[in-house]
JSON list of C-alpha atoms in Angstrom, two decimals:
[
{"chain": "A", "resi": 1, "resn": "UNK", "atom": "CA", "xyz": [14.72, 8.00, -30.73]},
{"chain": "A", "resi": 2, "resn": "UNK", "atom": "CA", "xyz": [16.95, 10.53, -29.07]},
{"chain": "A", "resi": 3, "resn": "UNK", "atom": "CA", "xyz": [18.28, 10.35, -25.55]},
{"chain": "A", "resi": 4, "resn": "UNK", "atom": "CA", "xyz": [16.46, 13.58, -24.76]},
{"chain": "A", "resi": 5, "resn": "UNK", "atom": "CA", "xyz": [13.04, 12.24, -25.77]},
{"chain": "A", "resi": 6, "resn": "UNK", "atom": "CA", "xyz": [13.73, 9.05, -23.77]},
{"chain": "A", "resi": 7, "resn": "UNK", "atom": "CA", "xyz": [14.43, 11.14, -20.67]},
{"chain": "A", "resi": 8, "resn": "UNK", "atom": "CA", "xyz": [11.28, 13.21, -21.24]},
{"chain": "A", "resi": 9, "resn": "UNK", "atom": "CA", "xyz": [9.28, 10.00, -21.63]},
{"chain": "A", "resi": 10, "resn": "UNK", "atom": "CA", "xyz": [10.71, 8.58, -18.39]},
{"chain": "A", "resi": 11, "resn": "UNK", "atom": "CA", "xyz": [9.92, 11.83, -16.58]},
{"chain": "A", "resi": 12, "resn": "UNK", "atom": "CA", "xyz": [6.35, 11.81, -17.92]},
{"chain": "A", "resi": 13, "resn": "UNK", "atom": "CA", "xyz": [6.01, 8.13, -16.91]},
{"chain": "A", "resi": 14, "resn": "UNK", "atom": "CA", "xyz": [7.09, 8.88, -13.33]},
{"chain": "A", "resi": 15, "resn": "UNK", "atom": "CA", "xyz": [4.78, 11.92, -13.18]},
{"chain": "A", "resi": 16, "resn": "UNK", "atom": "CA", "xyz": [1.92, 9.76, -14.46]},
{"chain": "A", "resi": 17, "resn": "UNK", "atom": "CA", "xyz": [2.58, 7.08, -11.84]},
{"chain": "A", "resi": 18, "resn": "UNK", "atom": "CA", "xyz": [2.67, 9.67, -9.04]},
{"chain": "A", "resi": 19, "resn": "UNK", "atom": "CA", "xyz": [-0.53, 11.32, -10.27]},
{"chain": "A", "resi": 20, "resn": "UNK", "atom": "CA", "xyz": [-2.22, 7.91, -10.47]},
{"chain": "A", "resi": 21, "resn": "UNK", "atom": "CA", "xyz": [-1.17, 7.01, -6.92]},
{"chain": "A", "resi": 22, "resn": "UNK", "atom": "CA", "xyz": [-2.57, 10.34, -5.72]},
{"chain": "A", "resi": 23, "resn": "UNK", "atom": "CA", "xyz": [-5.93, 9.67, -7.39]},
{"chain": "A", "resi": 24, "resn": "UNK", "atom": "CA", "xyz": [-5.44, 12.30, -10.12]},
{"chain": "A", "resi": 25, "resn": "UNK", "atom": "CA", "xyz": [-6.42, 10.00, -12.97]},
{"chain": "A", "resi": 26, "resn": "UNK", "atom": "CA", "xyz": [-6.94, 12.64, -15.66]},
{"chain": "A", "resi": 27, "resn": "UNK", "atom": "CA", "xyz": [-3.46, 14.04, -15.05]},
{"chain": "A", "resi": 28, "resn": "UNK", "atom": "CA", "xyz": [-2.04, 10.51, -14.95]},
{"chain": "A", "resi": 29, "resn": "UNK", "atom": "CA", "xyz": [-3.62, 9.66, -18.30]},
{"chain": "A", "resi": 30, "resn": "UNK", "atom": "CA", "xyz": [-2.29, 12.86, -19.85]},
{"chain": "A", "resi": 31, "resn": "UNK", "atom": "CA", "xyz": [1.29, 12.18, -18.69]},
{"chain": "A", "resi": 32, "resn": "UNK", "atom": "CA", "xyz": [1.20, 8.48, -19.60]},
{"chain": "A", "resi": 33, "resn": "UNK", "atom": "CA", "xyz": [-0.20, 9.17, -23.07]},
{"chain": "A", "resi": 34, "resn": "UNK", "atom": "CA", "xyz": [2.54, 11.74, -23.73]},
{"chain": "A", "resi": 35, "resn": "UNK", "atom": "CA", "xyz": [5.20, 9.30, -22.47]},
{"chain": "A", "resi": 36, "resn": "UNK", "atom": "CA", "xyz": [3.79, 6.56, -24.70]},
{"chain": "A", "resi": 37, "resn": "UNK", "atom": "CA", "xyz": [3.85, 8.84, -27.76]},
{"chain": "A", "resi": 38, "resn": "UNK", "atom": "CA", "xyz": [7.58, 9.49, -27.25]},
{"chain": "A", "resi": 39, "resn": "UNK", "atom": "CA", "xyz": [8.55, 5.81, -27.09]},
{"chain": "A", "resi": 40, "resn": "UNK", "atom": "CA", "xyz": [8.93, 3.13, -29.74]},
{"chain": "A", "resi": 41, "resn": "UNK", "atom": "CA", "xyz": [5.79, 0.96, -29.71]},
{"chain": "A", "resi": 42, "resn": "UNK", "atom": "CA", "xyz": [7.51, -2.41, -29.24]},
{"chain": "A", "resi": 43, "resn": "UNK", "atom": "CA", "xyz": [10.00, -1.34, -26.56]},
{"chain": "A", "resi": 44, "resn": "UNK", "atom": "CA", "xyz": [9.68, -2.78, -23.09]},
{"chain": "A", "resi": 45, "resn": "UNK", "atom": "CA", "xyz": [9.38, 0.70, -21.52]},
{"chain": "A", "resi": 46, "resn": "UNK", "atom": "CA", "xyz": [6.55, 1.61, -23.89]},
{"chain": "A", "resi": 47, "resn": "UNK", "atom": "CA", "xyz": [4.76, -1.58, -22.87]},
{"chain": "A", "resi": 48, "resn": "UNK", "atom": "CA", "xyz": [5.16, -0.79, -19.17]},
{"chain": "A", "resi": 49, "resn": "UNK", "atom": "CA", "xyz": [3.88, 2.76, -19.73]},
{"chain": "A", "resi": 50, "resn": "UNK", "atom": "CA", "xyz": [0.85, 1.46, -21.62]},
{"chain": "A", "resi": 51, "resn": "UNK", "atom": "CA", "xyz": [0.10, -1.20, -18.98]},
{"chain": "A", "resi": 52, "resn": "UNK", "atom": "CA", "xyz": [0.02, 1.60, -16.43]},
{"chain": "A", "resi": 53, "resn": "UNK", "atom": "CA", "xyz": [-2.14, 3.59, -18.85]},
{"chain": "A", "resi": 54, "resn": "UNK", "atom": "CA", "xyz": [-4.66, 0.72, -18.91]},
{"chain": "A", "resi": 55, "resn": "UNK", "atom": "CA", "xyz": [-5.05, 0.95, -15.13]},
{"chain": "A", "resi": 56, "resn": "UNK", "atom": "CA", "xyz": [-5.40, 4.73, -15.34]},
{"chain": "A", "resi": 57, "resn": "UNK", "atom": "CA", "xyz": [-8.09, 4.42, -18.01]},
{"chain": "A", "resi": 58, "resn": "UNK", "atom": "CA", "xyz": [-10.01, 1.93, -15.87]},
{"chain": "A", "resi": 59, "resn": "UNK", "atom": "CA", "xyz": [-9.68, 4.10, -12.75]},
{"chain": "A", "resi": 60, "resn": "UNK", "atom": "CA", "xyz": [-10.99, 7.11, -14.69]},
{"chain": "A", "resi": 61, "resn": "UNK", "atom": "CA", "xyz": [-14.01, 5.11, -15.87]},
{"chain": "A", "resi": 62, "resn": "UNK", "atom": "CA", "xyz": [-12.75, 4.76, -19.46]},
{"chain": "A", "resi": 63, "resn": "UNK", "atom": "CA", "xyz": [-13.11, 0.97, -19.56]},
{"chain": "A", "resi": 64, "resn": "UNK", "atom": "CA", "xyz": [-13.58, 0.85, -23.35]},
{"chain": "A", "resi": 65, "resn": "UNK", "atom": "CA", "xyz": [-10.23, 2.62, -23.87]},
{"chain": "A", "resi": 66, "resn": "UNK", "atom": "CA", "xyz": [-8.59, 0.26, -21.38]},
{"chain": "A", "resi": 67, "resn": "UNK", "atom": "CA", "xyz": [-9.96, -2.80, -23.18]},
{"chain": "A", "resi": 68, "resn": "UNK", "atom": "CA", "xyz": [-8.89, -1.49, -26.60]},
{"chain": "A", "resi": 69, "resn": "UNK", "atom": "CA", "xyz": [-5.36, -0.82, -25.35]},
{"chain": "A", "resi": 70, "resn": "UNK", "atom": "CA", "xyz": [-5.19, -4.29, -23.76]},
{"chain": "A", "resi": 71, "resn": "UNK", "atom": "CA", "xyz": [-6.30, -5.87, -27.05]},
{"chain": "A", "resi": 72, "resn": "UNK", "atom": "CA", "xyz": [-3.37, -4.15, -28.79]},
{"chain": "A", "resi": 73, "resn": "UNK", "atom": "CA", "xyz": [-0.90, -4.97, -25.97]},
{"chain": "A", "resi": 74, "resn": "UNK", "atom": "CA", "xyz": [-1.75, -8.71, -26.13]},
{"chain": "A", "resi": 75, "resn": "UNK", "atom": "CA", "xyz": [0.44, -8.89, -29.23]},
{"chain": "A", "resi": 76, "resn": "UNK", "atom": "CA", "xyz": [3.34, -6.87, -27.76]},
{"chain": "A", "resi": 77, "resn": "UNK", "atom": "CA", "xyz": [6.90, -7.89, -28.69]},
{"chain": "A", "resi": 78, "resn": "UNK", "atom": "CA", "xyz": [7.83, -8.57, -25.05]},
{"chain": "A", "resi": 79, "resn": "UNK", "atom": "CA", "xyz": [6.21, -11.72, -23.71]},
{"chain": "A", "resi": 80, "resn": "UNK", "atom": "CA", "xyz": [5.69, -10.38, -20.16]},
{"chain": "A", "resi": 81, "resn": "UNK", "atom": "CA", "xyz": [3.84, -7.29, -21.44]},
{"chain": "A", "resi": 82, "resn": "UNK", "atom": "CA", "xyz": [1.55, -9.44, -23.58]},
{"chain": "A", "resi": 83, "resn": "UNK", "atom": "CA", "xyz": [0.94, -11.84, -20.70]},
{"chain": "A", "resi": 84, "resn": "UNK", "atom": "CA", "xyz": [0.09, -8.99, -18.35]},
{"chain": "A", "resi": 85, "resn": "UNK", "atom": "CA", "xyz": [-2.23, -7.44, -20.95]},
{"chain": "A", "resi": 86, "resn": "UNK", "atom": "CA", "xyz": [-4.09, -10.76, -21.38]},
{"chain": "A", "resi": 87, "resn": "UNK", "atom": "CA", "xyz": [-4.57, -11.02, -17.61]},
{"chain": "A", "resi": 88, "resn": "UNK", "atom": "CA", "xyz": [-5.82, -7.45, -17.36]},
{"chain": "A", "resi": 89, "resn": "UNK", "atom": "CA", "xyz": [-8.14, -7.98, -20.34]},
{"chain": "A", "resi": 90, "resn": "UNK", "atom": "CA", "xyz": [-9.65, -11.01, -18.62]},
{"chain": "A", "resi": 91, "resn": "UNK", "atom": "CA", "xyz": [-10.35, -8.88, -15.53]},
{"chain": "A", "resi": 92, "resn": "UNK", "atom": "CA", "xyz": [-11.70, -5.94, -17.52]},
{"chain": "A", "resi": 93, "resn": "UNK", "atom": "CA", "xyz": [-14.09, -8.13, -19.50]},
{"chain": "A", "resi": 94, "resn": "UNK", "atom": "CA", "xyz": [-15.31, -10.06, -16.46]},
{"chain": "A", "resi": 95, "resn": "UNK", "atom": "CA", "xyz": [-18.98, -9.45, -15.64]},
{"chain": "A", "resi": 96, "resn": "UNK", "atom": "CA", "xyz": [-19.55, -6.85, -12.95]},
{"chain": "A", "resi": 97, "resn": "UNK", "atom": "CA", "xyz": [-21.07, -8.31, -9.83]},
{"chain": "A", "resi": 98, "resn": "UNK", "atom": "CA", "xyz": [-24.09, -6.66, -8.29]},
{"chain": "A", "resi": 99, "resn": "UNK", "atom": "CA", "xyz": [-23.75, -5.93, -4.61]},
{"chain": "A", "resi": 100, "resn": "UNK", "atom": "CA", "xyz": [-26.81, -6.09, -2.41]},
{"chain": "A", "resi": 101, "resn": "UNK", "atom": "CA", "xyz": [-27.76, -2.71, -0.98]},
{"chain": "A", "resi": 102, "resn": "UNK", "atom": "CA", "xyz": [-27.39, -4.05, 2.57]},
{"chain": "A", "resi": 103, "resn": "UNK", "atom": "CA", "xyz": [-23.66, -4.52, 1.89]},
{"chain": "A", "resi": 104, "resn": "UNK", "atom": "CA", "xyz": [-23.28, -0.84, 1.15]},
{"chain": "A", "resi": 105, "resn": "UNK", "atom": "CA", "xyz": [-23.12, 2.01, 3.62]},
{"chain": "A", "resi": 106, "resn": "UNK", "atom": "CA", "xyz": [-24.65, 5.26, 2.49]},
{"chain": "A", "resi": 107, "resn": "UNK", "atom": "CA", "xyz": [-22.68, 8.31, 3.58]},
{"chain": "A", "resi": 108, "resn": "UNK", "atom": "CA", "xyz": [-24.99, 11.31, 3.89]},
{"chain": "A", "resi": 109, "resn": "UNK", "atom": "CA", "xyz": [-23.99, 14.62, 2.27]},
{"chain": "A", "resi": 110, "resn": "UNK", "atom": "CA", "xyz": [-23.75, 16.92, 5.26]},
{"chain": "A", "resi": 111, "resn": "UNK", "atom": "CA", "xyz": [-22.97, 19.89, 3.05]},
{"chain": "A", "resi": 112, "resn": "UNK", "atom": "CA", "xyz": [-26.55, 19.85, 1.72]},
{"chain": "A", "resi": 113, "resn": "UNK", "atom": "CA", "xyz": [-28.10, 20.44, 5.15]},
{"chain": "A", "resi": 114, "resn": "UNK", "atom": "CA", "xyz": [-29.71, 23.90, 5.45]},
{"chain": "A", "resi": 115, "resn": "UNK", "atom": "CA", "xyz": [-28.25, 24.60, 8.91]},
{"chain": "A", "resi": 116, "resn": "UNK", "atom": "CA", "xyz": [-24.72, 23.75, 7.82]},
{"chain": "A", "resi": 117, "resn": "UNK", "atom": "CA", "xyz": [-23.12, 27.18, 8.04]},
{"chain": "A", "resi": 118, "resn": "UNK", "atom": "CA", "xyz": [-19.64, 25.85, 8.57]},
{"chain": "A", "resi": 119, "resn": "UNK", "atom": "CA", "xyz": [-17.78, 25.54, 5.28]},
{"chain": "A", "resi": 120, "resn": "UNK", "atom": "CA", "xyz": [-14.95, 23.05, 5.40]},
{"chain": "A", "resi": 121, "resn": "UNK", "atom": "CA", "xyz": [-12.04, 23.52, 3.05]},
{"chain": "A", "resi": 122, "resn": "UNK", "atom": "CA", "xyz": [-9.26, 21.04, 2.62]},
{"chain": "A", "resi": 123, "resn": "UNK", "atom": "CA", "xyz": [-5.98, 22.62, 1.57]},
{"chain": "A", "resi": 124, "resn": "UNK", "atom": "CA", "xyz": [-4.21, 20.99, -1.35]},
{"chain": "A", "resi": 125, "resn": "UNK", "atom": "CA", "xyz": [-0.99, 19.20, -0.57]},
{"chain": "A", "resi": 126, "resn": "UNK", "atom": "CA", "xyz": [2.07, 20.97, -1.78]},
{"chain": "A", "resi": 127, "resn": "UNK", "atom": "CA", "xyz": [5.15, 19.05, -2.83]},
{"chain": "A", "resi": 128, "resn": "UNK", "atom": "CA", "xyz": [7.37, 21.15, -0.58]},
{"chain": "A", "resi": 129, "resn": "UNK", "atom": "CA", "xyz": [5.45, 20.49, 2.61]},
{"chain": "A", "resi": 130, "resn": "UNK", "atom": "CA", "xyz": [7.61, 20.15, 5.67]},
{"chain": "A", "resi": 131, "resn": "UNK", "atom": "CA", "xyz": [6.90, 17.15, 7.81]},
{"chain": "A", "resi": 132, "resn": "UNK", "atom": "CA", "xyz": [6.45, 17.98, 11.45]},
{"chain": "A", "resi": 133, "resn": "UNK", "atom": "CA", "xyz": [8.40, 15.84, 13.83]},
{"chain": "A", "resi": 134, "resn": "UNK", "atom": "CA", "xyz": [6.48, 14.63, 16.85]},
{"chain": "A", "resi": 135, "resn": "UNK", "atom": "CA", "xyz": [7.54, 16.34, 20.02]},
{"chain": "A", "resi": 136, "resn": "UNK", "atom": "CA", "xyz": [9.46, 14.02, 22.32]},
{"chain": "A", "resi": 137, "resn": "UNK", "atom": "CA", "xyz": [7.38, 13.11, 25.32]},
{"chain": "A", "resi": 138, "resn": "UNK", "atom": "CA", "xyz": [8.97, 13.34, 28.71]},
{"chain": "A", "resi": 139, "resn": "UNK", "atom": "CA", "xyz": [9.08, 10.10, 30.69]},
{"chain": "A", "resi": 140, "resn": "UNK", "atom": "CA", "xyz": [6.38, 9.81, 33.29]},
{"chain": "A", "resi": 141, "resn": "UNK", "atom": "CA", "xyz": [7.81, 9.31, 36.77]},
{"chain": "A", "resi": 142, "resn": "UNK", "atom": "CA", "xyz": [6.12, 6.68, 38.94]},
{"chain": "A", "resi": 143, "resn": "UNK", "atom": "CA", "xyz": [5.77, 7.10, 42.68]},
{"chain": "A", "resi": 144, "resn": "UNK", "atom": "CA", "xyz": [7.13, 3.75, 43.95]},
{"chain": "A", "resi": 145, "resn": "UNK", "atom": "CA", "xyz": [5.23, 4.05, 47.22]},
{"chain": "A", "resi": 146, "resn": "UNK", "atom": "CA", "xyz": [1.98, 3.77, 45.22]},
{"chain": "A", "resi": 147, "resn": "UNK", "atom": "CA", "xyz": [3.04, 0.61, 43.33]},
{"chain": "A", "resi": 148, "resn": "UNK", "atom": "CA", "xyz": [1.47, -2.68, 44.40]},
{"chain": "A", "resi": 149, "resn": "UNK", "atom": "CA", "xyz": [4.44, -5.01, 44.99]},
{"chain": "A", "resi": 150, "resn": "UNK", "atom": "CA", "xyz": [2.38, -7.80, 46.50]},
{"chain": "A", "resi": 151, "resn": "UNK", "atom": "CA", "xyz": [1.91, -9.41, 43.06]},
{"chain": "A", "resi": 152, "resn": "UNK", "atom": "CA", "xyz": [5.70, -9.56, 42.61]},
{"chain": "A", "resi": 153, "resn": "UNK", "atom": "CA", "xyz": [5.97, -12.37, 45.19]},
{"chain": "A", "resi": 154, "resn": "UNK", "atom": "CA", "xyz": [4.81, -14.84, 42.57]},
{"chain": "A", "resi": 155, "resn": "UNK", "atom": "CA", "xyz": [7.82, -13.96, 40.41]},
{"chain": "A", "resi": 156, "resn": "UNK", "atom": "CA", "xyz": [10.21, -14.77, 43.27]},
{"chain": "A", "resi": 157, "resn": "UNK", "atom": "CA", "xyz": [8.45, -18.08, 43.96]},
{"chain": "A", "resi": 158, "resn": "UNK", "atom": "CA", "xyz": [8.67, -18.97, 40.25]},
{"chain": "A", "resi": 159, "resn": "UNK", "atom": "CA", "xyz": [12.38, -18.03, 40.07]},
{"chain": "A", "resi": 160, "resn": "UNK", "atom": "CA", "xyz": [13.20, -20.13, 43.16]},
{"chain": "A", "resi": 161, "resn": "UNK", "atom": "CA", "xyz": [11.26, -23.11, 41.74]},
{"chain": "A", "resi": 162, "resn": "UNK", "atom": "CA", "xyz": [13.15, -22.82, 38.43]},
{"chain": "A", "resi": 163, "resn": "UNK", "atom": "CA", "xyz": [16.48, -22.55, 40.27]},
{"chain": "A", "resi": 164, "resn": "UNK", "atom": "CA", "xyz": [15.72, -25.63, 42.40]},
{"chain": "A", "resi": 165, "resn": "UNK", "atom": "CA", "xyz": [14.66, -27.61, 39.31]},
{"chain": "A", "resi": 166, "resn": "UNK", "atom": "CA", "xyz": [17.86, -26.74, 37.45]},
{"chain": "A", "resi": 167, "resn": "UNK", "atom": "CA", "xyz": [19.99, -27.52, 40.52]},
{"chain": "A", "resi": 168, "resn": "UNK", "atom": "CA", "xyz": [18.27, -30.92, 40.90]},
{"chain": "A", "resi": 169, "resn": "UNK", "atom": "CA", "xyz": [18.82, -31.75, 37.22]},
{"chain": "A", "resi": 170, "resn": "UNK", "atom": "CA", "xyz": [22.52, -30.79, 37.39]},
{"chain": "A", "resi": 171, "resn": "UNK", "atom": "CA", "xyz": [22.99, -32.82, 40.61]},
{"chain": "A", "resi": 172, "resn": "UNK", "atom": "CA", "xyz": [21.11, -35.78, 39.10]},
{"chain": "A", "resi": 173, "resn": "UNK", "atom": "CA", "xyz": [23.29, -35.62, 35.97]},
{"chain": "A", "resi": 174, "resn": "UNK", "atom": "CA", "xyz": [26.56, -35.75, 37.94]},
{"chain": "A", "resi": 175, "resn": "UNK", "atom": "CA", "xyz": [25.48, -38.26, 40.57]},
{"chain": "A", "resi": 176, "resn": "UNK", "atom": "CA", "xyz": [23.70, -40.52, 38.06]},
{"chain": "A", "resi": 177, "resn": "UNK", "atom": "CA", "xyz": [25.07, -43.73, 36.66]},
{"chain": "A", "resi": 178, "resn": "UNK", "atom": "CA", "xyz": [28.79, -44.36, 37.15]},
{"chain": "A", "resi": 179, "resn": "UNK", "atom": "CA", "xyz": [30.78, -43.75, 34.02]}
]
């Protein structure tokens, strides 16, 4: 394997991970499969790529492909890859639980309403988007004549009580038993 194909594989692997994290599972699968094809089957990196490929297959609804890949990865040369594949296989083969309909919330399709004339379009994110910094807010000035200071008397009473308690304890410590 050449250094160039290793770099291409790493680039495809990163692109696949990013696509997966953005919910673009078809693109993730494409990149991960190409990365896997460039790597030696029993290398650790190939195992990591294929473990990620299993999750992409499952996310895309290709559970059979995910299970088949896990079955092959169980016997991978690196122990950790095999162990991870066995765990994932256990999860993939687990029976699907049925959820009661009262646990689910149905979201109505508002686009299907006849009086919905407003068409909403969501622009695609571009990689070169500039993040807007929040504008600094100016401090709000408080009119002190409007502030209720009557509640602050409790603080003074508490501070005096604490001071007297500490003074008593210090005096008691020094005037206590003769040393």
